[in-house]
Tab-separated table of C-alpha atoms in Angstrom:
chain	number	residue	atom	x	y	z
Z	702	PRO	CA	41.037	13.230	32.886
Z	703	ALA	CA	37.121	13.138	33.668
Z	704	LYS	CA	35.682	16.767	34.363
Z	705	PRO	CA	34.486	17.311	37.928
Z	706	ALA	CA	30.879	16.903	38.237
Z	707	PRO	CA	29.111	20.360	38.109
Z	708	ALA	CA	28.136	21.765	41.502
Z	709	ALA	CA	24.491	21.364	42.874
Z	710	SER	CA	22.130	24.061	41.465
Z	711	SER	CA	18.778	25.273	42.524
Z	712	GLY	CA	16.108	23.806	40.917
Z	713	PRO	CA	12.787	25.697	39.651
Z	714	VAL	CA	11.129	25.408	43.003
Z	715	GLY	CA	14.266	26.274	45.152
Z	716	ALA	CA	15.348	22.456	45.768
Z	717	SER	CA	18.811	21.256	45.580
Z	718	VAL	CA	19.806	19.363	42.588
Z	719	THR	CA	22.889	17.627	41.750
Z	720	PRO	CA	23.131	17.042	38.130
Z	721	ALA	CA	23.457	13.305	37.068
Z	722	ILE	CA	26.668	13.007	34.617
Z	723	TRP	CA	27.880	9.965	32.664
Z	724	GLN	CA	31.006	9.521	34.283
Z	725	THR	CA	28.732	8.741	37.552
Z	726	LEU	CA	26.194	6.606	35.801
Z	727	LYS	CA	28.310	4.741	34.142
Z	728	PRO	CA	31.247	3.453	36.252
Z	729	GLY	CA	33.653	0.810	34.560
Z	730	SER	CA	31.962	-1.150	32.218
Z	731	SER	CA	29.477	-3.089	34.156
Z	732	LEU	CA	26.200	-2.838	32.521
Z	733	HIS	CA	24.441	-4.092	35.912
Z	734	ASP	CA	26.054	-1.401	37.636
Z	735	LEU	CA	24.747	1.042	34.986
Z	736	VAL	CA	21.077	-0.023	35.325
Z	737	ALA	CA	21.427	0.429	38.933
Z	738	ASN	CA	22.862	3.908	38.657
Z	739	LEU	CA	20.432	4.960	36.389
Z	740	ARG	CA	17.367	3.806	38.738
Z	741	ALA	CA	19.096	5.015	41.651
Z	742	ALA	CA	19.190	8.474	39.586
Z	743	GLY	CA	15.296	8.289	39.378
Z	744	PHE	CA	15.199	7.563	35.480
Z	745	PRO	CA	11.937	6.264	34.304
Z	746	PRO	CA	11.689	2.731	32.820
Z	747	ALA	CA	11.717	3.661	29.523
Z	748	VAL	CA	14.545	5.879	29.589
Z	749	VAL	CA	16.662	3.092	31.523
Z	750	ARG	CA	15.720	0.679	28.835
Z	751	ALA	CA	16.890	2.743	25.981
Z	752	VAL	CA	20.245	3.737	27.629
Z	753	VAL	CA	20.948	0.158	28.078
Z	754	SER	CA	19.432	-1.309	24.965
Z	755	GLN	CA	21.734	1.131	23.207
Z	756	MET	CA	24.807	0.038	25.243
Z	757	VAL	CA	24.257	-3.716	24.528
Z	758	ALA	CA	24.000	-2.978	20.943
Z	759	GLU	CA	27.509	-1.534	20.881
Z	760	ARG	CA	28.809	-4.570	22.714
Z	761	LEU	CA	27.047	-7.551	20.834
Z	762	SER	CA	28.331	-7.921	17.471
Z	763	SER	CA	28.643	-10.886	14.795
Z	764	PRO	CA	31.898	-12.258	14.388
Z	765	GLY	CA	33.042	-12.763	11.404
Z	766	LEU	CA	30.230	-11.199	9.340
Z	767	ASP	CA	32.068	-7.791	9.112
Z	768	ASP	CA	34.176	-9.324	6.489
Z	769	LEU	CA	31.286	-10.490	4.340
Z	770	PRO	CA	30.936	-8.130	1.241
Z	771	PHE	CA	27.669	-5.966	1.302
Z	772	TRP	CA	25.624	-8.117	-1.221
Z	773	LYS	CA	25.825	-11.082	1.291
Z	774	LYS	CA	24.547	-9.166	4.265
Z	775	ASN	CA	20.952	-9.787	3.888
Z	776	PHE	CA	18.406	-12.307	5.116
Z	777	ASN	CA	18.620	-14.534	1.639
Z	778	ASN	CA	22.339	-15.778	2.922
Z	779	PRO	CA	21.719	-18.338	5.587
Z	780	GLU	CA	24.969	-17.757	7.292
Z	781	TYR	CA	24.152	-13.779	7.709
Z	782	ARG	CA	20.170	-14.646	8.979
Z	783	ALA	CA	21.488	-17.342	11.311
Z	784	ALA	CA	23.902	-14.717	13.071
Z	785	GLN	CA	21.511	-12.331	13.163
Z	786	GLU	CA	19.126	-14.331	14.698
Z	787	GLN	CA	21.617	-15.330	17.191
Z	788	MET	CA	22.516	-11.971	18.089
Z	789	ASN	CA	18.719	-10.869	18.449
Z	790	THR	CA	18.457	-14.028	20.790
Z	791	ASP	CA	21.670	-12.761	22.994
Z	792	ARG	CA	20.114	-9.129	22.972
Z	793	ARG	CA	17.170	-10.466	24.623
Z	794	ASN	CA	18.659	-12.782	26.930
Z	795	LEU	CA	20.793	-9.641	27.948
Z	796	LEU	CA	18.157	-7.327	28.444
Z	797	THR	CA	15.919	-9.782	30.493
Z	798	GLU	CA	19.522	-10.425	32.599
Z	799	LEU	CA	19.716	-6.488	33.255
Z	800	LEU	CA	16.238	-5.339	33.135
Z	801	GLY	CA	14.312	-8.125	34.614
Z	802	PRO	CA	10.569	-7.359	34.463
Z	803	ASP	CA	11.368	-4.242	32.505
Z	804	ALA	CA	12.647	-6.160	29.645
Z	805	ARG	CA	9.336	-7.950	29.252
Z	806	PRO	CA	7.100	-6.834	25.959
Z	807	SER	CA	4.297	-5.857	27.898
Z	808	ALA	CA	6.387	-3.509	29.970
Z	809	MET	CA	8.081	-1.826	26.905
Z	810	MET	CA	5.002	-0.414	25.132
Z	811	ASP	CA	3.861	2.853	25.685
Z	812	PRO	CA	-0.055	2.927	26.708
Z	813	ALA	CA	-1.273	4.351	23.611
Z	814	SER	CA	0.438	1.592	21.457
Z	815	ARG	CA	-0.492	-1.337	24.303
Z	816	GLU	CA	-4.231	-0.257	24.093
Z	817	ARG	CA	-4.531	-0.014	20.389
Z	818	ARG	CA	-2.857	-3.531	19.731
Z	819	TYR	CA	-3.958	-5.513	22.898
Z	820	GLY	CA	-6.801	-3.554	24.630
Z	821	SER	CA	-7.181	-4.642	28.267
Z	822	LEU	CA	-5.125	-8.099	27.925
Z	823	SER	CA	-2.843	-8.817	30.944
Z	824	ASP	CA	0.845	-8.423	31.019
Z	825	ASP	CA	1.322	-12.329	31.098
Z	826	LYS	CA	-0.979	-13.036	28.066
Z	827	ILE	CA	0.524	-9.972	25.892
Z	828	ASP	CA	4.199	-11.313	26.635
Z	829	GLN	CA	2.951	-14.775	25.354
Z	830	ILE	CA	1.467	-13.494	22.185
Z	831	GLU	CA	4.710	-11.503	21.568
Z	832	THR	CA	6.776	-14.561	21.927
Z	833	ILE	CA	3.990	-16.289	19.525
Z	834	ASN	CA	4.341	-13.536	16.969
Z	835	ARG	CA	8.084	-13.596	17.093
Z	836	ASP	CA	8.602	-17.213	16.626
Z	837	PHE	CA	6.128	-16.957	13.648
Z	838	ASN	CA	8.021	-14.124	12.033
Z	839	GLU	CA	11.365	-15.726	12.525
Z	840	LEU	CA	9.788	-18.513	10.458
Z	841	ARG	CA	8.270	-16.528	7.935
Z	842	MET	CA	11.435	-14.734	7.085
Z	843	LYS	CA	13.330	-17.932	6.623
Z	844	LEU	CA	10.391	-19.431	4.615
Z	845	PHE	CA	10.758	-16.560	2.037
Z	846	ALA	CA	14.356	-16.319	2.274
Z	847	ASP	CA	14.810	-20.174	1.497
Z	848	ARG	CA	12.268	-20.337	-1.130
Z	849	LYS	CA	13.500	-21.205	-4.746
Z	850	PRO	CA	13.463	-18.524	-7.633
Z	851	GLY	CA	9.639	-18.560	-9.421
Z	852	ASP	CA	8.204	-20.571	-6.572
Z	853	THR	CA	5.533	-18.540	-4.742
Z	854	GLN	CA	2.453	-21.023	-4.384
Z	855	ASN	CA	4.416	-23.503	-1.943
Z	856	PRO	CA	5.798	-20.482	0.586
Z	857	MET	CA	2.158	-19.148	0.372
Z	858	ALA	CA	0.780	-22.618	1.414
Z	859	VAL	CA	3.395	-23.306	4.035
Z	860	GLN	CA	2.539	-19.681	5.290
Z	861	ALA	CA	-1.037	-20.279	5.342
Z	862	GLY	CA	-0.153	-23.612	7.691
Z	863	LEU	CA	1.867	-21.417	10.007
Z	864	GLU	CA	-0.754	-18.867	10.015
Z	865	GLN	CA	-3.138	-21.777	11.300
Z	866	GLU	CA	-0.708	-23.033	13.935
Z	867	VAL	CA	-0.434	-19.262	15.379
Z	868	GLN	CA	-4.175	-19.213	15.528
Z	869	LYS	CA	-4.061	-22.614	17.332
Z	870	ASP	CA	-1.507	-21.153	20.156
Z	871	LEU	CA	-3.478	-17.825	20.442
Z	872	ALA	CA	-6.670	-19.667	20.918
Z	873	ALA	CA	-5.162	-21.917	23.708
Z	874	ILE	CA	-4.164	-18.723	25.885
Z	875	LEU	CA	-6.932	-16.120	25.305
Z	876	THR	CA	-10.673	-16.699	25.638
Z	877	PRO	CA	-12.855	-16.866	22.449
Z	878	ALA	CA	-14.114	-13.011	23.361
Z	879	GLU	CA	-10.070	-12.034	23.886
Z	880	LEU	CA	-9.240	-13.981	20.627
Z	881	GLU	CA	-11.596	-11.430	18.674
Z	882	GLN	CA	-10.672	-8.530	20.335
Z	883	PHE	CA	-7.173	-8.944	19.724
Z	884	GLU	CA	-7.668	-9.942	16.132
Z	885	MET	CA	-9.957	-6.977	15.469
Z	886	ARG	CA	-6.756	-4.757	16.725
Z	887	SER	CA	-3.669	-6.783	15.324
Z	888	SER	CA	-4.646	-9.449	12.275
Z	889	PRO	CA	-4.007	-9.462	8.834
Z	890	SER	CA	-7.894	-9.115	8.582
Z	891	ALA	CA	-8.213	-5.824	10.763
Z	892	SER	CA	-5.308	-4.414	8.476
Z	893	ARG	CA	-7.504	-4.779	5.359
Z	894	VAL	CA	-10.543	-3.352	6.977
Z	895	MET	CA	-8.524	-0.458	8.487
Z	896	GLY	CA	-6.757	0.139	5.100
Z	897	ASN	CA	-10.264	0.060	3.449
Z	898	LEU	CA	-12.102	2.479	5.580
Z	899	LYS	CA	-9.311	5.187	4.885
Z	900	GLY	CA	-11.232	8.403	6.043
Z	901	LEU	CA	-14.501	6.880	6.608
Z	902	GLU	CA	-16.271	7.298	9.748
Z	903	VAL	CA	-17.906	4.050	11.491
Z	904	THR	CA	-19.177	2.974	14.737
Z	905	GLU	CA	-17.721	0.157	16.943
Z	906	ALA	CA	-20.105	-2.103	15.912
Z	907	GLU	CA	-20.068	-1.373	12.221
Z	908	TYR	CA	-16.236	-1.915	12.439
Z	909	THR	CA	-17.071	-5.268	14.187
Z	910	ALA	CA	-19.361	-6.496	11.276
Z	911	LEU	CA	-16.824	-5.503	8.562
Z	912	PHE	CA	-13.984	-7.008	10.138
Z	913	ARG	CA	-15.928	-10.365	10.710
Z	914	ALA	CA	-16.993	-10.348	7.308
Z	915	GLN	CA	-13.268	-9.839	6.105
Z	916	LYS	CA	-12.144	-12.719	8.132
Z	917	ALA	CA	-14.681	-15.407	6.546
Z	918	TYR	CA	-13.425	-13.929	3.157
Z	919	ASP	CA	-9.670	-14.165	3.946
Z	920	SER	CA	-9.892	-17.470	5.411
Z	921	VAL	CA	-11.200	-18.622	1.902
Z	922	ASP	CA	-9.178	-16.640	-0.335
Z	923	PRO	CA	-7.094	-18.967	-2.761
Z	924	LEU	CA	-4.479	-15.618	-2.937
Z	925	ARG	CA	-3.517	-16.411	0.607
Z	926	THR	CA	-2.877	-19.955	-0.137
Z	927	GLY	CA	-1.453	-20.061	-3.486
Z	928	ASP	CA	-4.170	-22.224	-4.584
Z	929	MET	CA	-4.910	-20.182	-7.724
Z	930	THR	CA	-6.849	-22.696	-10.006
Z	931	ALA	CA	-9.848	-21.775	-12.086
Z	932	ASP	CA	-12.417	-23.520	-9.529
Z	933	THR	CA	-10.872	-21.322	-6.727
Z	934	MET	CA	-10.684	-18.380	-8.464
Z	935	VAL	CA	-14.552	-18.629	-9.852
Z	936	LEU	CA	-15.272	-19.286	-5.756
Z	937	ARG	CA	-13.479	-16.196	-5.105
Z	938	ALA	CA	-15.198	-14.158	-7.385
Z	939	ALA	CA	-18.499	-15.214	-5.674
Z	940	ALA	CA	-17.364	-14.671	-2.089
Z	941	GLN	CA	-16.307	-10.973	-3.136
Z	942	GLU	CA	-19.535	-10.720	-3.991
Z	943	GLU	CA	-20.829	-11.895	-0.875
Z	944	LEU	CA	-18.332	-9.782	1.206
Z	945	ASN	CA	-19.605	-6.733	-0.849
Z	946	GLU	CA	-23.198	-7.450	0.355
Z	947	GLN	CA	-22.133	-7.947	3.824
Z	948	ALA	CA	-20.344	-4.550	3.544
Z	949	ARG	CA	-23.585	-2.623	1.944
Z	950	ALA	CA	-25.640	-4.152	4.938
Z	951	VAL	CA	-23.458	-2.529	7.182
Z	952	LEU	CA	-22.881	0.944	5.279
Z	953	THR	CA	-25.953	1.618	4.118
Z	954	ASP	CA	-25.344	4.896	2.713
Z	955	ASP	CA	-22.735	6.118	0.202
Z	956	ARG	CA	-19.789	5.262	2.702
Z	957	PHE	CA	-20.313	1.683	1.049
Z	958	TYR	CA	-19.135	2.781	-2.524
Z	959	GLU	CA	-16.178	4.579	-1.034
Z	960	TYR	CA	-15.338	1.531	1.099
Z	961	LEU	CA	-15.383	-0.590	-2.500
Z	962	LYS	CA	-13.036	1.667	-3.858
Z	963	ALA	CA	-10.340	0.130	-1.433
Z	964	SER	CA	-11.815	-3.211	-0.941
Z	965	ASP	CA	-12.712	-4.365	-4.266
Z	966	SER	CA	-10.360	-3.804	-7.086
Z	967	THR	CA	-13.199	-4.857	-9.701
Z	968	TYR	CA	-15.037	-1.940	-8.241
Z	969	ALA	CA	-12.052	0.543	-8.043
Z	970	GLN	CA	-10.979	0.126	-11.688
Z	971	THR	CA	-14.577	0.284	-12.762
Z	972	ALA	CA	-14.812	3.488	-10.720
Z	973	GLN	CA	-11.929	5.105	-12.336
Z	974	PHE	CA	-13.495	4.772	-15.511
Z	975	THR	CA	-17.341	5.690	-14.839
Z	976	ALA	CA	-15.351	9.116	-12.751
Z	977	SER	CA	-15.336	10.650	-16.307
Z	978	TYR	CA	-19.199	10.410	-16.363
Z	979	PRO	CA	-21.064	12.353	-14.072
Z	980	ALA	CA	-24.061	10.896	-14.940
Z	981	ILE	CA	-23.107	7.407	-13.716
Z	982	THR	CA	-24.204	6.920	-10.108
Z	983	PRO	CA	-22.074	4.722	-7.483
Z	984	ALA	CA	-24.977	2.517	-7.868
Z	985	THR	CA	-24.669	2.237	-11.507
Z	986	THR	CA	-20.936	1.655	-11.187
Z	987	TYR	CA	-21.408	-1.099	-8.655
Z	988	GLU	CA	-23.758	-2.731	-11.054
Z	989	LEU	CA	-21.312	-2.480	-14.057
Z	990	ALA	CA	-18.597	-4.085	-11.543
Z	991	GLN	CA	-20.996	-6.902	-10.738
Z	992	ILE	CA	-21.515	-7.141	-14.621
Z	993	GLU	CA	-17.638	-7.483	-14.930
Z	994	ARG	CA	-17.101	-10.058	-12.222
Z	995	ASN	CA	-19.608	-12.034	-13.746
Z	996	TYR	CA	-18.290	-12.330	-17.324
Z	997	GLN	CA	-14.790	-12.876	-15.735
Z	998	ALA	CA	-15.961	-15.603	-13.748
Z	999	ALA	CA	-17.831	-17.074	-16.772
Z	1000	MET	CA	-14.712	-16.928	-18.573
Z	1001	MET	CA	-12.800	-18.859	-15.802
Z	1002	ALA	CA	-15.521	-21.341	-15.733
Z	1003	GLY	CA	-14.990	-21.560	-19.806
Z	1004	ALA	CA	-11.277	-22.603	-18.963
Z	1005	ARG	CA	-11.960	-24.993	-16.380
Z	1006	ARG	CA	-14.594	-26.794	-18.776
Z	1007	SER	CA	-11.614	-26.596	-21.656
Z	1008	ALA	CA	-9.294	-28.555	-19.009
Z	1009	GLY	CA	-11.723	-31.058	-18.376
Z	1010	GLY	CA	-11.933	-31.934	-22.070
Z	1011	ALA	CA	-14.649	-30.188	-23.477
Z	1012	PRO	CA	-14.449	-29.854	-27.410
Z	1013	SER	CA	-12.778	-26.796	-28.771
Z	1014	SER	CA	-15.939	-25.964	-30.899
Z	1015	GLU	CA	-18.426	-26.300	-27.440
Z	1016	ARG	CA	-15.915	-24.150	-25.487
Z	1017	MET	CA	-15.810	-21.422	-28.042
Z	1018	ALA	CA	-19.764	-21.492	-28.604
Z	1019	GLN	CA	-19.927	-20.926	-24.645
Z	1020	LEU	CA	-17.533	-17.908	-24.582
Z	1021	THR	CA	-19.082	-16.578	-27.502
Z	1022	ALA	CA	-22.411	-16.591	-25.802
Z	1023	ALA	CA	-20.750	-15.087	-22.534
Z	1024	ARG	CA	-19.348	-12.474	-24.568
Z	1025	THR	CA	-22.389	-11.503	-26.096
Z	1026	GLU	CA	-24.440	-11.383	-22.780
Z	1027	TYR	CA	-21.770	-9.234	-21.400
Z	1028	GLN	CA	-21.789	-6.623	-24.086
Z	1029	ASP	CA	-25.621	-6.578	-24.241
Z	1030	ARG	CA	-25.692	-6.047	-20.373
Z	1031	ILE	CA	-23.353	-3.314	-20.470
Z	1032	ASN	CA	-25.075	-1.564	-23.663
Z	1033	THR	CA	-28.220	-1.618	-21.577
Z	1034	LEU	CA	-26.918	-0.386	-18.243
Z	1035	LEU	CA	-24.398	2.334	-19.875
Z	1036	GLY	CA	-25.872	2.971	-23.759
Z	1037	PRO	CA	-24.133	1.910	-26.621
Z	1038	GLU	CA	-21.660	4.489	-27.108
Z	1039	THR	CA	-20.367	4.277	-23.639
Z	1040	ALA	CA	-20.678	0.735	-23.262
Z	1041	ALA	CA	-18.025	0.663	-26.574
Z	1042	VAL	CA	-15.452	2.803	-24.758
Z	1043	TYR	CA	-15.624	0.720	-21.502
Z	1044	ALA	CA	-15.287	-2.487	-23.561
Z	1045	GLN	CA	-12.309	-0.784	-25.518
Z	1046	ARG	CA	-10.635	-0.037	-22.189
Z	1047	ASN	CA	-10.889	-3.778	-21.182
Z	1048	ARG	CA	-9.429	-4.903	-24.238
Z	1049	THR	CA	-6.470	-2.555	-24.298
Z	1050	GLY	CA	-5.924	-2.445	-20.627
Z	1051	VAL	CA	-5.868	1.307	-20.481
Z	1052	ILE	CA	-8.860	3.333	-19.372
Z	1053	SER	CA	-10.101	5.368	-22.495
Z	1054	ILE	CA	-12.115	8.602	-21.858
Z	1055	ALA	CA	-14.893	9.603	-24.613
Z	1056	PRO	CA	-16.653	12.577	-23.863
Z	1057	ALA	CA	-19.726	12.330	-21.371
Z	1058	GLY	CA	-22.672	10.834	-23.559
Z	1059	ARG	CA	-26.086	9.693	-22.908
Z	1060	ILE	CA	-26.511	6.858	-20.139
Z	1061	GLY	CA	-28.604	3.753	-20.220
Z	1062	PRO	CA	-30.316	2.709	-23.542
């Protein structure tokens, strides 16, 4: 038998308080009654949602999936994925039926998260964005679950197409200014910039400029589309140089070099080497990274010409010339001894450390 409800007690200011207990809040098995009782008891919407969400989760199940072995309970299994998607749909529908407006995505966010992700957007626009994002994530999950083993380029190209469709959907509900504000908070380009900044302090104007530069770079990055040919990778190297120069125009002090450690893998690898040579300044490290990138681009261009039918002897002469120019430039920049260690690092793939020696010619 249920325990009797505790007697009314006196609150901290002397008011009479009748404790709400589970037996009185949850009569029978009606979730509609539970919602009504929780609201009548004065629980805030967030608490009501949490309790009801737990009750709904306990009631919904995926019939027949409990008998699946654990290795089939993953989203690579179409049967499991379809059942989970249906259960998520049923959960959303039931919560909407029970909670009404309190089940809207905009209502379920705490103020801090809402402001960080959406700024001053209205409830209706937030709800529409959440629906677009949910549909996109479901399609993306299905895309990667259904990909063939070893196939990376095709899913990447399809995802890039999906992202373009999402962009069109967002542009249909947001003004240009609202769209940029949303993207500066919640887009993949924004995530990259935020990660690149790490502990660096920037103003809002500086962040905005860095975001716009990153977005422009991401729009042509072949690594996002799977279009990784010699031609596109040469263009990518040039785009990285342009992105770096745009960042340097924004971060006019040593913050620029710290930013590069996260935003440019070539600079990061170069800086890892030069860290053992205190006489090598960040500016020199940046110049060395540019030499390295130009050399890599020359090698890729040589591969492109070879694919186009260039004679073997001509190709070898071009590659030799590029290698010689590369070696001369790092010799001039670092001095022969340090340049030899740096070149050895590139051949072995391991950063070799030699005693810090003379820097420069």
